[in-house]
XYZ file of C-alpha atoms in Angstrom:
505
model
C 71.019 92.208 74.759
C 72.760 92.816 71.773
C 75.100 90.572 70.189
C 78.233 93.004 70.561
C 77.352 92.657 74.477
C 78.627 88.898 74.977
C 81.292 89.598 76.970
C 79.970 92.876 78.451
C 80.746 93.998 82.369
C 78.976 96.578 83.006
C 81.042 98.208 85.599
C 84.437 98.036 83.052
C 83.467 99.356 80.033
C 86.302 100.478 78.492
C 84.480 103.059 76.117
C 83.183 104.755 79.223
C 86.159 104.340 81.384
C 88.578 105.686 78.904
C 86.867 109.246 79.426
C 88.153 109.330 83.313
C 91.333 110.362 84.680
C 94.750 108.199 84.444
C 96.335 109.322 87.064
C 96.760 106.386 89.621
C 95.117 104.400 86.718
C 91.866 105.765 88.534
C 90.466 104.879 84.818
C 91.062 101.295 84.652
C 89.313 100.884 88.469
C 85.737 99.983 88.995
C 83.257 102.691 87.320
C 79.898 101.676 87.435
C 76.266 103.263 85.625
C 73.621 104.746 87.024
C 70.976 101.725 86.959
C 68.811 103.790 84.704
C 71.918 103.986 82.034
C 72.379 99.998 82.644
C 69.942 98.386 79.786
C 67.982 95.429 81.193
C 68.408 92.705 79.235
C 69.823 89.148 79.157
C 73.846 88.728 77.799
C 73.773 86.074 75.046
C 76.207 83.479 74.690
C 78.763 83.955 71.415
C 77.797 81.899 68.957
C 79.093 78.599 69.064
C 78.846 78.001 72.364
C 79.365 74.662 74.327
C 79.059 73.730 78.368
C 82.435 74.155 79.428
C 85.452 71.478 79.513
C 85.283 70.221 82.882
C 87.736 70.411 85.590
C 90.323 69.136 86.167
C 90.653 68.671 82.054
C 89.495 73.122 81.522
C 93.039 73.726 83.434
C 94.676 73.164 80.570
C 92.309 73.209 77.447
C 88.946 75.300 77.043
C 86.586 75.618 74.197
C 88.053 78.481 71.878
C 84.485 79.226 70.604
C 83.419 80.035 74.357
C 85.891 83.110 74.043
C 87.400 83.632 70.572
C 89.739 86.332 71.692
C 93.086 84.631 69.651
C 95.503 87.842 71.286
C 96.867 86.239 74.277
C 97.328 83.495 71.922
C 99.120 85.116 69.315
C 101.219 87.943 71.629
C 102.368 85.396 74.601
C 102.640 81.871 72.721
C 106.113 81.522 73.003
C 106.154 82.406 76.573
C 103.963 79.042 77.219
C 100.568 80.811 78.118
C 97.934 79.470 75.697
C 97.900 78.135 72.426
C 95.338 77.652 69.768
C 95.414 73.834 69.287
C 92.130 72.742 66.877
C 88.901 73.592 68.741
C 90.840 74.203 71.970
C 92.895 76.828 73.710
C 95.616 74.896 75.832
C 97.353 76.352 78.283
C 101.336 74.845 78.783
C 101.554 76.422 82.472
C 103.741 79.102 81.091
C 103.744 82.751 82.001
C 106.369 85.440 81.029
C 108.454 85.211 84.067
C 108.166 80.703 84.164
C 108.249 80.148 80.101
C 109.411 76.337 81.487
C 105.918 75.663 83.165
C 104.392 77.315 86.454
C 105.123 73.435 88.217
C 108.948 74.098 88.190
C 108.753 77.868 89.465
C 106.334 76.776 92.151
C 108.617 73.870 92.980
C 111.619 77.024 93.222
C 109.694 79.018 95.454
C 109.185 75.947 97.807
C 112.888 75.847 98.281
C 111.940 79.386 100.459
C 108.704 79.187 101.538
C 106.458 76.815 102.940
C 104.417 75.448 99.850
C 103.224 71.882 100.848
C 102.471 71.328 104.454
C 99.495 73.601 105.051
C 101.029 76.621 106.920
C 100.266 78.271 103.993
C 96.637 78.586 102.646
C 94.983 81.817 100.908
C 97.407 83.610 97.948
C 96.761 86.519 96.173
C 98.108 86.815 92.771
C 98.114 90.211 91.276
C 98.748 90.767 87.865
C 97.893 87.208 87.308
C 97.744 87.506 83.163
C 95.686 84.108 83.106
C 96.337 82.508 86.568
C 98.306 79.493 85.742
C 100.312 80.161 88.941
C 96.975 80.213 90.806
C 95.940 76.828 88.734
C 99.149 75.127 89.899
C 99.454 76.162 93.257
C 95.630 74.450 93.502
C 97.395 70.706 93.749
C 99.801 72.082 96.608
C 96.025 73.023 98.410
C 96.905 76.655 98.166
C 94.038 78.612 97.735
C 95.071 81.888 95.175
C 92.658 84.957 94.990
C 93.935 85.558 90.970
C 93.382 89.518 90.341
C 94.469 91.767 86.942
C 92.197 94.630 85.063
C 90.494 94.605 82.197
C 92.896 95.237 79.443
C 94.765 95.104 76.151
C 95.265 91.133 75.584
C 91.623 90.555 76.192
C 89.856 88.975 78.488
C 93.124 87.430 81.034
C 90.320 86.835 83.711
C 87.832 85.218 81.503
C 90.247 82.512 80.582
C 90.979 82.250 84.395
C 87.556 81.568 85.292
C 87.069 79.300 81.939
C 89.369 77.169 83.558
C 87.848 77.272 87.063
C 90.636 78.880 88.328
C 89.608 81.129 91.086
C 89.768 84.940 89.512
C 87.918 88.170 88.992
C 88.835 91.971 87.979
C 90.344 94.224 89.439
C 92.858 96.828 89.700
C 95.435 98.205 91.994
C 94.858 102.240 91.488
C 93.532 104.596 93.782
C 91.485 102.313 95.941
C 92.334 99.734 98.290
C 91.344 95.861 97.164
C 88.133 94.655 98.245
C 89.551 92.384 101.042
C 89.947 92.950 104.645
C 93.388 94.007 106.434
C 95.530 90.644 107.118
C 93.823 88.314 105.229
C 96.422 86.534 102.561
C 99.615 84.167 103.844
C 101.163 84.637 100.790
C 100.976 87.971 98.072
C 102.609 87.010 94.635
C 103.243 89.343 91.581
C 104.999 87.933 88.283
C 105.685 90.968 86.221
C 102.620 92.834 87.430
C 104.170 96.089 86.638
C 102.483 97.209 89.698
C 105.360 100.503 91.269
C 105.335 99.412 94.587
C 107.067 102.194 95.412
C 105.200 105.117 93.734
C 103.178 107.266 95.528
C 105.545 107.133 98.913
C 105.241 103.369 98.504
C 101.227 103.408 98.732
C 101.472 100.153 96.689
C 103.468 98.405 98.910
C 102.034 99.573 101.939
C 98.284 97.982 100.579
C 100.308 95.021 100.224
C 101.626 95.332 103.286
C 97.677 95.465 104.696
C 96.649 92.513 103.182
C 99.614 90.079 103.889
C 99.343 88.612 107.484
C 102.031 88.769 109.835
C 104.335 86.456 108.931
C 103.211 85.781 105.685
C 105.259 85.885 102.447
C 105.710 88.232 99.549
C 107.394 87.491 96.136
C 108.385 89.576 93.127
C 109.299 88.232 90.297
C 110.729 90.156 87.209
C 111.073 93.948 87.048
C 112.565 95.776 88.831
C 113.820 93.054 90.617
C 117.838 92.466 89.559
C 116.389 94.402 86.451
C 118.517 96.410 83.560
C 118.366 99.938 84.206
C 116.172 99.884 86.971
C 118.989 99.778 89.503
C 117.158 103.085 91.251
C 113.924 101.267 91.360
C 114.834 97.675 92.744
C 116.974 99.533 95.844
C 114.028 101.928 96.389
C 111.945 98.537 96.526
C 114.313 96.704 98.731
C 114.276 100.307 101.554
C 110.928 100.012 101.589
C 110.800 96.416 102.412
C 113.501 97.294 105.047
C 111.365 100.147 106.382
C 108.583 97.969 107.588
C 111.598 95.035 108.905
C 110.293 92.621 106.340
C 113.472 90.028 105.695
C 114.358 89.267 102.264
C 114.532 85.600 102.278
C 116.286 85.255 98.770
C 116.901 87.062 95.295
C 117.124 83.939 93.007
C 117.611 85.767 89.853
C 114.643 87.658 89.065
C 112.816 86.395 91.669
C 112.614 88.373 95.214
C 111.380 86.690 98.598
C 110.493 88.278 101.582
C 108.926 87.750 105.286
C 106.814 90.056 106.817
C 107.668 90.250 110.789
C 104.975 88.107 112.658
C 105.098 90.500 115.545
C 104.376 94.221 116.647
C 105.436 96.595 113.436
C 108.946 98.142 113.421
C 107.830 101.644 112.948
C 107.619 104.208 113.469
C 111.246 103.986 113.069
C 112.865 106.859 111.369
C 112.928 106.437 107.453
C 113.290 107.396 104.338
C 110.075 107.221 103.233
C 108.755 109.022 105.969
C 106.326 106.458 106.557
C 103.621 105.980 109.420
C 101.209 104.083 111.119
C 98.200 104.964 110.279
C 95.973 106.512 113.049
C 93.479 104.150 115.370
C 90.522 105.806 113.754
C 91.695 103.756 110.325
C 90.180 100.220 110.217
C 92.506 98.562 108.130
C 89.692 96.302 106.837
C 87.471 99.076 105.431
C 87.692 98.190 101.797
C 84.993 98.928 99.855
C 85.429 102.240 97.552
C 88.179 102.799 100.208
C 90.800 105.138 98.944
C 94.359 104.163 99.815
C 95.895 105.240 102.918
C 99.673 106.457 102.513
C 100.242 104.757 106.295
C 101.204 101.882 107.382
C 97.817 99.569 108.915
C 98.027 98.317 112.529
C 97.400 95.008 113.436
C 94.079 95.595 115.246
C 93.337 92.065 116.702
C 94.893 90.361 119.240
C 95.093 86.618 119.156
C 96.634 83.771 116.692
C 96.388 85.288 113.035
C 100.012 85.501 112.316
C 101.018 82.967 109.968
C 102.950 79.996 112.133
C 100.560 80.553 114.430
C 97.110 80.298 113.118
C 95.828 76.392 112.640
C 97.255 75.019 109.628
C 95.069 73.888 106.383
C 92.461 71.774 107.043
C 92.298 71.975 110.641
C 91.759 76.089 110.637
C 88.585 75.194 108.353
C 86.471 74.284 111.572
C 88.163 75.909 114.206
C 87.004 79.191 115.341
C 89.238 81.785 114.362
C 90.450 84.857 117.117
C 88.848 87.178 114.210
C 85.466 85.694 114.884
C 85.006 87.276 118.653
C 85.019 90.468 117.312
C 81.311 89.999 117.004
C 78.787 89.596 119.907
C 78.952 85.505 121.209
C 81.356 85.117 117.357
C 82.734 82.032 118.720
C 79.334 80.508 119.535
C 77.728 81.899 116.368
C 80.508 80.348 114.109
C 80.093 77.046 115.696
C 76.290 77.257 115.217
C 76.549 78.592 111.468
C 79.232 75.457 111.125
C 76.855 72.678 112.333
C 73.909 74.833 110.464
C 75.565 74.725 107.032
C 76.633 70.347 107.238
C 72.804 69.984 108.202
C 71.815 71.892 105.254
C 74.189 71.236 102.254
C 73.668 67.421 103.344
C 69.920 67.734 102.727
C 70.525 70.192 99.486
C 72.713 67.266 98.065
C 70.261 64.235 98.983
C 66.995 65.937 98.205
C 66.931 68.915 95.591
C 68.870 66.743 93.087
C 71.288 70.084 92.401
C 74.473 69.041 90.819
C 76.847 69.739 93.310
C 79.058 67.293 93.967
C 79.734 66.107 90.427
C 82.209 67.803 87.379
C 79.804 69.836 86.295
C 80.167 72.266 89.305
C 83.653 73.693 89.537
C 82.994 77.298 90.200
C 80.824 78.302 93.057
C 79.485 81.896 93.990
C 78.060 82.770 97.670
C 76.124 86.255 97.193
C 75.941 86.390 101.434
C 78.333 84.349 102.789
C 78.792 85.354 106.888
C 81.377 83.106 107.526
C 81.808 80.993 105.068
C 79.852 77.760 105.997
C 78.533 77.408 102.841
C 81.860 76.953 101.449
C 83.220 74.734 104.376
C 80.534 72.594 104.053
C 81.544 71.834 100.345
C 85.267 70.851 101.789
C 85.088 67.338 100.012
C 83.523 68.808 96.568
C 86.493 69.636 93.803
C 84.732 73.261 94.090
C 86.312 76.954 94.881
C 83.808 79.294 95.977
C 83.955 83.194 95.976
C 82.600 84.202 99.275
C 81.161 87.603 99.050
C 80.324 89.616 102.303
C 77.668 92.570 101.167
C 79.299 96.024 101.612
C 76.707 97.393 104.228
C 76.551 93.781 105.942
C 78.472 93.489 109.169
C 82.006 92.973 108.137
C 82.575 88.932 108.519
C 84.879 88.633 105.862
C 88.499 88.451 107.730
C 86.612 85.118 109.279
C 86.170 83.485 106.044
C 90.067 84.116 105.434
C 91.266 82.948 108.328
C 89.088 79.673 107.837
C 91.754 79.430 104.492
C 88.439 80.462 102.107
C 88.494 83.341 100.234
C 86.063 86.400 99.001
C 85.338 89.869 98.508
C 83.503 92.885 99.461
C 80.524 93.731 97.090
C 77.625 95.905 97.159
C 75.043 94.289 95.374
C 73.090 97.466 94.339
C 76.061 96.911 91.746
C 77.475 94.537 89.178
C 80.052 92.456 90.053
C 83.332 92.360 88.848
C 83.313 89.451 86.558
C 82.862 88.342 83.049
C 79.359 87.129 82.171
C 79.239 83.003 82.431
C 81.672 82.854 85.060
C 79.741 80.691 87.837
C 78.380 77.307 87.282
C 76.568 77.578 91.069
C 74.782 80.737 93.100
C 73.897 80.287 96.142
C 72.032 82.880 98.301
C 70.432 82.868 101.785
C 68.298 85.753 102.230
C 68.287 87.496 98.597
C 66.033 90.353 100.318
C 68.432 91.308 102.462
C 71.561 91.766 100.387
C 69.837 94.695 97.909
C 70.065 97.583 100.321
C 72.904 99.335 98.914
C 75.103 102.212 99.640
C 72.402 104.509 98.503
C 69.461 104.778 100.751
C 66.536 102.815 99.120
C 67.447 99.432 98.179
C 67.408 98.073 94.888
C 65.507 96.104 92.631
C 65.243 92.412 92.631
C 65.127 92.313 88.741
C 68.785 94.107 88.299
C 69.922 91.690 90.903
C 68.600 88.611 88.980
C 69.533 89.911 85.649
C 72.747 90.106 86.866
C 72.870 86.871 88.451
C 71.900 85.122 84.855
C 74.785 87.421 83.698
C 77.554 85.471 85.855
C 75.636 82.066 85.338
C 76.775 80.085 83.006
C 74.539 78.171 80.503
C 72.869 75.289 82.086
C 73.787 76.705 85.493
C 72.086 76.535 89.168
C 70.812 79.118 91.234
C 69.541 78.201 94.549
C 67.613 81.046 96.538
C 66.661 80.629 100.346
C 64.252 83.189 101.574
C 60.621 83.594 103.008
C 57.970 81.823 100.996
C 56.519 85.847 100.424
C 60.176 86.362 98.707
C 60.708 82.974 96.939
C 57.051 83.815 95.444
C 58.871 86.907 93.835
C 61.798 85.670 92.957
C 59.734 82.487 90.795
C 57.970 85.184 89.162
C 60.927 86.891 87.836
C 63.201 83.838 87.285
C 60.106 82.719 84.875
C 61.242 86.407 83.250
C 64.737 86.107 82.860
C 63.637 82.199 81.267
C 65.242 80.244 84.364
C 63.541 76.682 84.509
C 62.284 76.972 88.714
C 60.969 74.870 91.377
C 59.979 75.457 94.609
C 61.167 73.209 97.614
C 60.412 72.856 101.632
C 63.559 73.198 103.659
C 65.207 70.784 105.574
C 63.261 68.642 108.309
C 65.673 70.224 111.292
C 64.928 73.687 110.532
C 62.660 75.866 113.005
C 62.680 79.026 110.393
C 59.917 79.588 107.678
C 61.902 79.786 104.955
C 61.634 78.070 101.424
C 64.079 77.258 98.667
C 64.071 78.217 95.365
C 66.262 75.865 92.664
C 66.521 77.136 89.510
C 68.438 76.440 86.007
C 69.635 79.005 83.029
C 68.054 77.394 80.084
């Protein structure tokens, strides 16, 4: 491509976004092209280059050639975000609501809620500017979905995932988040100038869907105990009441609430005038989902609440209620578990991959199921974004409730990331995941053009398919100049499949 296009996404490009419709900030959602209008060619590195710092040293310094965008810099600097020190960007821990580190606002919050004894597991942090609360929380084995759009200071995200913090873009606008209903124990914002109560309090009720019963929401900074927005912090604090969360504490600027673990409060008169939403809604229907202006009902029985689902590690292995919605779940998960040891044992001893050692930090699954992929990597200092295709059945709330995390994607389209974001992509059965929303499925090149998009420079791809699809996949990995070999599955394995390995020159 050309050189203008290094840190091109296809699917939020400002100069064709900024011709659609602000209401709702519709314009600053996911667009994407038509694949004929999305040019096929590779994303170069900027110039200058280098492999990436490695974690745990990237959460605080990166290579400021890998992403010479100096505005965060220069704009939040005395807020603590990032700094330009020599070659490096570091990164203090700041952000503009915890200018004295994210360590000490963490170690606040923990005076409230539960930080550090596994009860609480998946975050979402919305707003996230460049995800030093997600970073911190990491050490407390909190696992933070970090969210914020494409915008002004450049590039928030990018930094994020520089770091190998987990992160990719998104906004809150007209659509619901790609995640399933219940799936976060704790939802954070820190000045995400999100209006929670706009819209008859759409925002907060899409919060309201993702947080699990019981989990916990904080606000930090306006309009919490804000100047002149007296009207909007008591509007925030009825809603809250509406839907019987408890506010914990308001610790200056900061706001902490509890959403009830049991049976929703409404539809109690108030006024907001808000309601359930009706059966036919599945609360986890998320994909290009517009937002609902009702409140979503817990559709599962069984232990999902926070309190009462396993805490972290133990609810990595154990079969979650979530999983019987499908046919035998509970047998498949604990098949898929045993499955996914066998395998990423063998990928580790005999492919010679480089998982397992600093140079893998962040860790993509294009068609996760349930997540045993990631489980399996429990003892590797990884994150992985699990994604569950769009038009696959909808696993997703599993992976969650194993304390993993992930997203809904349609892979007839770009994903929402920055190009070298991933060190490692994994995907079992690449043939399967291009049937799209659109009838016909899609072609294999976009997918792997867009695969050496998120891959960073000296990156790993591993492909598991049918030796008549690993055939096609060589060809075109010799195309987009991936170094490729072809490998026989593990010894325990009745299927026919083989595996391809391959590395971004």
């Amino acid at each position: 491509c050309p050189v203008d296009a290094v840190d091109h996404m296809p699917c939020e490009d400002p100069r064709r976004n900024s011709q659609l419709s602000r209401e709702m900030n519709f314009y600053r959602e996911r667009h994407c092209p038509l694949p004929e209008e999305t040019p096929l060619c590779l994303i170069p590195p900027p110039n200058g280059y280098k492999i990436p710092v490695q974690w745990p040293d990237s959460l605080h310094k990166i290579w400021h050639s890998n992403m010479p965008h100096n505005k965060i810099a220069d704009r939040k600097g005395h807020q603590g975000w990032m700094k330009l020190e020599g070659p490096h960007f570091i990164f203090p821990g700041g952000g503009t609501m915890f200018p004295d580190g994210a360590i000490q606002y963490i170690e606040k919050l923990g005076q409230y809620i539960p930080i550090s004894d596994g009860v609480l597991r998946t975050a979402l942090d919305m707003g996230c500017g460049v995800a030093s609360f997600g970073g911190y929380l990491l050490s407390k084995d909190i696992l933070a979905m970090s969210f914020a759009p494409r915008d002004s200071h450049k590039s928030q995200i990018q930094f994020a995932l520089e770091r190998g913090i987990p992160a990719f873009v998104a906004m809150l606008g007209t659509r619901r988040l790609p995640f399933p209903a219940f799936s976060f124990d704790l939802v954070h914002c820190s000045r995400c100038l999100i209006p929670f109560t706009a819209y008859n309090a759409t925002y907060f009720l899409e919060v309201d869907r993702l947080l699990r019963p019981g989990g916990y929401l904080v606000i930090s900074g306006p309009p919490v105990q804000w100047t002149n927005q007296d009207k909007e912090w008591a509007d925030l604090q009825g809603v809250a009441r509406a839907l019987c969360y408890e506010l914990i504490a308001v610790d200056g600027n900061t706001a902490v609430w509890k959403k009830p673990a049991g049976d929703s409060c409404l539809p109690n008169q108030n006024e907001f005038g808000l309601e359930l939403c009706d059966e036919s809604d599945d609360p986890s229907d998320a994909w290009y989902y517009n937002l609902k202006k009702c409140m979503s009902r817990t559709s599962v029985k069984g232990e999902y609440a926070v309190g009462m689902i396993s805490k972290w590690p133990e609810r990595l292995t154990k079969a979650p209620a979530r999983a019987t919605l499908m046919r035998n779940g509970i047998d498949v998960f604990e098949a898929d578990t045993r499955r996914w040891v066998r395998r990423v044992a063998y990928y580790k001893s005999s492919l010679n991959l480089k998982l397992g050692t600093p140079a893998v930090r962040n860790v993509m699954d294009m068609n996760a199921f349930f997540g045993g992929f990631a489980a399996a990597l429990k003892s590797d200092v990884v994150w992985v974004m699990n994604v569950v295709p769009a038009r696959k059945p909808s696993t997703l709330s599993v992976i969650f409730d194993r304390g993993l995390i992930g997203v809904y994607h349609d892979w007839c389209e770009p994903f929402s990331t920055y190009p070298r974001s991933y060190d490692f992509i994994h995907v079992t059965g690449i043939e399967s995941i291009k049937h799209g929303s659109t009838k016909n499925s899609c072609n294999l090149v976009d997918l792997m053009v867009e695969m050496d998009r998120m891959l960073r420079p000296e990156g790993t791809v591993l492909v598991r398919d049918s030796p008549e699809v690993i055939e096609k996949v060589a060809r075109i990995a010799h195309a987009v100049r991936w170094t490729a070999s072809i490998h026989e599955k593990e010894p325990e394995s009745h299927g026919r499949e083989k595996i391809l390995v391959a590395t971004k020159t």
